[in-house]
């Protein structure tokens, strides 16, 4: 596992460097570049993003591209993810939920269960507008690696008898590719894999809230919910406790 992760980040680093992004694997950028509108540092910009104070943004500011790239590929992203998952595991272990077959934990997929860093290393770490054609082509390859921290949480939850629900904004026509990708990187079993239906144009908050409501009506108890976007965890029902992973590369409402 450790060797595979090291090789992954070496490949990402090489891809990013070959595209002229100057992303250094072990030397995160200082983040002193100014946001073109607010004039604040990129570190402050990322803080506003992660706390959901900055909303509705479409792309990462061009002056923050190197900072975001180095954050994602360097050690800080993994460290931030690790502390979130550490708290999630601590909470799950305290539930004492053995014997309750209706307990579920909801996982988002992109930048939560699976990491699309190889894709973003070639597409500017959020500075380019979302391109559905190129991203869907990437999804179809089923090559996204697992976010190691989320895989650790997944394995712990299964050992505690908590069922897993994957709830993603990916479209239904990517079910086969998504299922194969999940299994290939270690997510070998789940209760449900829920994808967005054809023609569903609702916002992420509306769509995911509605799907969680359906699960509750079927008798499931959402003991935990984790995602990289605020829209993964906001809306009713949220679940007994929510966990937000870092992601300064894009915003979904």
CSV table of C-alpha atoms in Angstrom, one decimal:
chain,number,residue,atom,x,y,z
A,1,UNK,CA,0.0,0.0,0.0
A,2,UNK,CA,2.7,2.5,1.0
A,3,UNK,CA,4.7,1.8,-2.2
A,4,UNK,CA,1.6,2.2,-4.4
A,5,UNK,CA,0.8,5.5,-2.8
A,6,UNK,CA,4.4,6.7,-3.2
A,7,UNK,CA,4.4,5.7,-6.9
A,8,UNK,CA,1.0,7.5,-7.4
A,9,UNK,CA,2.3,10.8,-6.1
A,10,UNK,CA,5.5,10.5,-8.1
A,11,UNK,CA,3.5,10.0,-11.2
A,12,UNK,CA,1.3,13.0,-10.4
A,13,UNK,CA,4.3,15.2,-9.7
A,14,UNK,CA,5.8,14.3,-13.0
A,15,UNK,CA,2.6,15.0,-14.9
A,16,UNK,CA,2.2,18.4,-13.2
A,17,UNK,CA,5.8,19.3,-13.8
A,18,UNK,CA,5.6,18.3,-17.5
A,19,UNK,CA,2.6,20.7,-17.8
A,20,UNK,CA,4.7,23.6,-16.5
A,21,UNK,CA,3.1,23.8,-13.1
A,22,UNK,CA,6.3,23.4,-11.1
A,23,UNK,CA,4.5,21.3,-8.4
A,24,UNK,CA,7.0,20.0,-5.9
A,25,UNK,CA,6.2,16.7,-4.2
A,26,UNK,CA,7.6,17.4,-0.8
A,27,UNK,CA,7.8,21.2,-0.7
A,28,UNK,CA,4.3,22.8,-0.4
A,29,UNK,CA,4.2,26.3,-1.9
A,30,UNK,CA,4.1,29.1,0.7
A,31,UNK,CA,0.7,30.4,-0.4
A,32,UNK,CA,1.8,34.0,-0.4
A,33,UNK,CA,0.3,34.8,-3.8
A,34,UNK,CA,-2.5,37.3,-3.7
A,35,UNK,CA,-6.1,36.6,-4.7
A,36,UNK,CA,-6.7,39.0,-7.6
A,37,UNK,CA,-9.9,40.4,-6.1
A,38,UNK,CA,-9.6,40.3,-2.3
A,39,UNK,CA,-5.8,40.7,-2.2
A,40,UNK,CA,-5.5,38.1,0.5
A,41,UNK,CA,-3.1,35.2,0.5
A,42,UNK,CA,-3.9,31.9,-1.1
A,43,UNK,CA,-3.8,30.3,2.4
A,44,UNK,CA,-6.5,32.6,3.6
A,45,UNK,CA,-8.5,32.0,0.4
A,46,UNK,CA,-8.3,28.2,1.0
A,47,UNK,CA,-9.4,28.7,4.6
A,48,UNK,CA,-12.5,30.7,3.4
A,49,UNK,CA,-13.3,27.9,1.0
A,50,UNK,CA,-13.0,25.1,3.6
A,51,UNK,CA,-15.1,26.9,6.1
A,52,UNK,CA,-17.8,27.5,3.5
A,53,UNK,CA,-17.6,31.3,3.9
A,54,UNK,CA,-16.5,31.6,0.2
A,55,UNK,CA,-19.3,30.2,-1.9
A,56,UNK,CA,-20.3,29.9,-5.6
A,57,UNK,CA,-16.8,30.2,-7.0
A,58,UNK,CA,-16.1,28.6,-10.3
A,59,UNK,CA,-12.3,28.2,-10.5
A,60,UNK,CA,-9.3,28.5,-8.3
A,61,UNK,CA,-7.7,31.9,-8.8
A,62,UNK,CA,-4.8,31.7,-11.3
A,63,UNK,CA,-2.4,33.2,-8.7
A,64,UNK,CA,-3.2,30.3,-6.4
A,65,UNK,CA,-2.6,27.4,-8.9
A,66,UNK,CA,0.8,26.5,-7.6
A,67,UNK,CA,-0.3,26.8,-4.0
A,68,UNK,CA,-3.3,24.5,-4.5
A,69,UNK,CA,-1.3,22.0,-6.5
A,70,UNK,CA,1.4,21.8,-3.9
A,71,UNK,CA,-1.1,21.5,-1.1
A,72,UNK,CA,-2.9,18.6,-2.8
A,73,UNK,CA,0.3,16.7,-3.8
A,74,UNK,CA,2.4,17.6,-0.8
A,75,UNK,CA,1.9,16.4,2.8
A,76,UNK,CA,-0.6,18.9,4.1
A,77,UNK,CA,-3.6,17.5,2.2
A,78,UNK,CA,-3.0,14.0,3.5
A,79,UNK,CA,-2.4,15.3,7.0
A,80,UNK,CA,-5.7,17.3,7.0
A,81,UNK,CA,-7.5,14.3,5.6
A,82,UNK,CA,-5.9,12.1,8.3
A,83,UNK,CA,-7.1,14.2,11.2
A,84,UNK,CA,-10.7,14.2,9.8
A,85,UNK,CA,-10.7,10.5,9.5
A,86,UNK,CA,-9.1,10.0,12.9
A,87,UNK,CA,-12.0,11.9,14.5
A,88,UNK,CA,-14.5,9.9,12.4
A,89,UNK,CA,-13.0,6.6,13.6
A,90,UNK,CA,-13.0,7.7,17.2
A,91,UNK,CA,-16.7,8.6,16.9
A,92,UNK,CA,-17.6,5.4,15.1
A,93,UNK,CA,-15.9,3.2,17.7
A,94,UNK,CA,-17.9,5.0,20.5
A,95,UNK,CA,-21.2,4.2,18.8
A,96,UNK,CA,-21.4,0.6,20.2
A,97,UNK,CA,-23.6,-0.2,17.2
A,98,UNK,CA,-23.0,-3.9,17.0
A,99,UNK,CA,-26.2,-5.8,16.2
A,100,UNK,CA,-28.0,-2.9,14.6
A,101,UNK,CA,-28.2,-3.9,11.0
A,102,UNK,CA,-29.8,-0.6,10.0
A,103,UNK,CA,-26.8,1.6,10.8
A,104,UNK,CA,-25.3,3.1,7.7
A,105,UNK,CA,-22.4,5.5,6.9
A,106,UNK,CA,-22.7,7.6,3.7
A,107,UNK,CA,-19.6,8.3,1.6
A,108,UNK,CA,-19.3,10.7,-1.3
A,109,UNK,CA,-17.0,9.3,-4.1
A,110,UNK,CA,-15.0,12.0,-5.9
A,111,UNK,CA,-12.3,13.5,-3.7
A,112,UNK,CA,-13.7,11.4,-0.8
A,113,UNK,CA,-13.6,7.7,-1.6
A,114,UNK,CA,-11.6,8.1,-4.8
A,115,UNK,CA,-9.0,10.7,-5.6
A,116,UNK,CA,-8.9,12.4,-9.1
A,117,UNK,CA,-5.5,13.9,-8.5
A,118,UNK,CA,-4.0,12.3,-11.6
A,119,UNK,CA,-6.7,14.0,-13.7
A,120,UNK,CA,-6.3,17.4,-12.0
A,121,UNK,CA,-2.5,17.2,-12.3
A,122,UNK,CA,-3.1,17.4,-16.0
A,123,UNK,CA,-5.9,20.0,-15.8
A,124,UNK,CA,-4.6,22.7,-13.6
A,125,UNK,CA,-5.8,21.9,-10.1
A,126,UNK,CA,-9.1,23.7,-10.4
A,127,UNK,CA,-8.0,26.7,-12.5
A,128,UNK,CA,-9.7,25.4,-15.6
A,129,UNK,CA,-13.5,25.5,-15.8
A,130,UNK,CA,-15.2,22.1,-15.3
A,131,UNK,CA,-15.1,20.1,-18.6
A,132,UNK,CA,-17.7,17.3,-18.4
A,133,UNK,CA,-16.4,15.6,-21.5
A,134,UNK,CA,-12.8,15.2,-20.3
A,135,UNK,CA,-13.8,14.4,-16.8
A,136,UNK,CA,-16.3,11.7,-17.8
A,137,UNK,CA,-13.6,10.2,-20.1
A,138,UNK,CA,-11.3,10.0,-17.0
A,139,UNK,CA,-14.1,8.4,-15.0
A,140,UNK,CA,-14.6,5.8,-17.7
A,141,UNK,CA,-11.0,4.6,-17.3
A,142,UNK,CA,-11.7,3.5,-13.7
A,143,UNK,CA,-8.2,4.5,-12.8
A,144,UNK,CA,-8.8,6.8,-9.8
A,145,UNK,CA,-6.8,5.7,-6.7
A,146,UNK,CA,-8.4,5.5,-3.3
A,147,UNK,CA,-7.9,8.3,-0.8
A,148,UNK,CA,-5.9,6.2,1.7
A,149,UNK,CA,-7.5,7.8,4.7
A,150,UNK,CA,-11.0,7.2,3.5
A,151,UNK,CA,-10.2,3.6,2.8
A,152,UNK,CA,-9.0,3.2,6.3
A,153,UNK,CA,-12.3,4.6,7.6
A,154,UNK,CA,-14.2,2.3,5.3
A,155,UNK,CA,-12.4,-0.8,6.6
A,156,UNK,CA,-12.9,0.2,10.2
A,157,UNK,CA,-16.6,0.8,9.7
A,158,UNK,CA,-17.1,-2.6,8.1
A,159,UNK,CA,-15.3,-4.2,11.1
A,160,UNK,CA,-17.7,-2.4,13.4
A,161,UNK,CA,-20.7,-3.8,11.5
A,162,UNK,CA,-21.8,-0.5,9.9
A,163,UNK,CA,-23.0,-0.7,6.4
A,164,UNK,CA,-21.7,1.5,3.6
A,165,UNK,CA,-23.7,3.7,1.2
A,166,UNK,CA,-21.9,5.4,-1.6
A,167,UNK,CA,-23.9,8.5,-2.7
A,168,UNK,CA,-22.3,10.3,-5.7
A,169,UNK,CA,-23.1,13.1,-8.1
A,170,UNK,CA,-21.8,10.9,-10.9
A,171,UNK,CA,-24.4,9.9,-13.5
A,172,UNK,CA,-26.1,6.6,-13.7
A,173,UNK,CA,-24.4,5.8,-16.9
A,174,UNK,CA,-21.0,5.6,-15.1
A,175,UNK,CA,-22.2,2.9,-12.7
A,176,UNK,CA,-20.1,0.1,-14.2
A,177,UNK,CA,-16.9,2.2,-14.4
A,178,UNK,CA,-17.5,3.5,-10.9
A,179,UNK,CA,-18.2,0.1,-9.4
A,180,UNK,CA,-15.1,-1.4,-11.0
A,181,UNK,CA,-12.9,1.4,-9.9
A,182,UNK,CA,-14.2,1.1,-6.3
A,183,UNK,CA,-13.5,-2.6,-6.1
A,184,UNK,CA,-10.2,-2.3,-7.9
A,185,UNK,CA,-8.7,0.0,-5.2
A,186,UNK,CA,-10.1,-1.9,-2.1
A,187,UNK,CA,-13.8,-0.9,-1.6
A,188,UNK,CA,-14.9,-4.5,-2.1
A,189,UNK,CA,-18.5,-4.3,-0.7
A,190,UNK,CA,-21.3,-1.9,0.0
A,191,UNK,CA,-25.0,-1.8,0.8
A,192,UNK,CA,-25.9,0.6,-2.0
A,193,UNK,CA,-24.2,2.6,-4.8
A,194,UNK,CA,-26.4,5.6,-5.5
A,195,UNK,CA,-25.8,7.6,-8.7
A,196,UNK,CA,-27.6,10.6,-10.1
A,197,UNK,CA,-30.5,9.6,-12.5
A,198,UNK,CA,-30.6,10.7,-16.1
A,199,UNK,CA,-32.1,14.1,-16.5
A,200,UNK,CA,-31.7,15.1,-12.8
A,201,UNK,CA,-30.5,18.7,-12.9
A,202,UNK,CA,-31.1,19.5,-9.2
A,203,UNK,CA,-28.3,21.0,-7.1
A,204,UNK,CA,-26.1,18.7,-5.2
A,205,UNK,CA,-27.6,19.7,-1.8
A,206,UNK,CA,-31.2,19.0,-3.1
A,207,UNK,CA,-30.2,15.7,-4.8
A,208,UNK,CA,-28.3,14.3,-1.9
A,209,UNK,CA,-30.7,15.4,0.7
A,210,UNK,CA,-33.5,13.7,-1.2
A,211,UNK,CA,-31.6,10.4,-1.5
A,212,UNK,CA,-30.8,10.4,2.2
A,213,UNK,CA,-34.4,11.0,3.0
A,214,UNK,CA,-35.3,7.9,0.9
A,215,UNK,CA,-32.8,5.9,2.9
A,216,UNK,CA,-34.3,7.0,6.2
A,217,UNK,CA,-37.8,6.2,5.0
A,218,UNK,CA,-36.6,2.7,4.2
A,219,UNK,CA,-35.6,2.3,7.9
A,220,UNK,CA,-31.9,3.0,7.7
A,221,UNK,CA,-30.2,5.1,10.4
A,222,UNK,CA,-27.5,7.4,9.1
A,223,UNK,CA,-24.9,7.3,11.8
A,224,UNK,CA,-22.2,9.1,9.8
A,225,UNK,CA,-21.8,11.1,6.6
A,226,UNK,CA,-18.5,12.2,5.0
A,227,UNK,CA,-17.7,14.2,1.9
A,228,UNK,CA,-15.3,16.8,0.5
A,229,UNK,CA,-18.0,19.3,-0.4
A,230,UNK,CA,-20.4,21.1,2.0
A,231,UNK,CA,-23.2,20.1,-0.4
A,232,UNK,CA,-22.4,16.4,0.5
A,233,UNK,CA,-23.3,17.0,4.2
A,234,UNK,CA,-25.7,19.9,4.3
A,235,UNK,CA,-29.5,19.5,3.9
A,236,UNK,CA,-31.9,17.3,5.8
A,237,UNK,CA,-31.4,14.7,7.0
A,238,UNK,CA,-27.7,15.2,7.5
A,239,UNK,CA,-27.1,12.1,9.6
A,240,UNK,CA,-26.1,11.9,13.3
A,241,UNK,CA,-22.7,13.3,12.5
A,242,UNK,CA,-21.0,14.8,9.4
A,243,UNK,CA,-17.3,15.0,8.5
A,244,UNK,CA,-15.9,17.4,5.9
A,245,UNK,CA,-12.7,16.4,4.0
A,246,UNK,CA,-10.5,19.2,2.4
A,247,UNK,CA,-10.9,20.1,-1.2
A,248,UNK,CA,-9.9,23.5,-2.5
A,249,UNK,CA,-10.0,22.5,-6.2
A,250,UNK,CA,-13.7,23.0,-6.9
A,251,UNK,CA,-17.1,24.0,-5.4
A,252,UNK,CA,-20.4,22.2,-5.8
A,253,UNK,CA,-23.6,23.9,-4.5
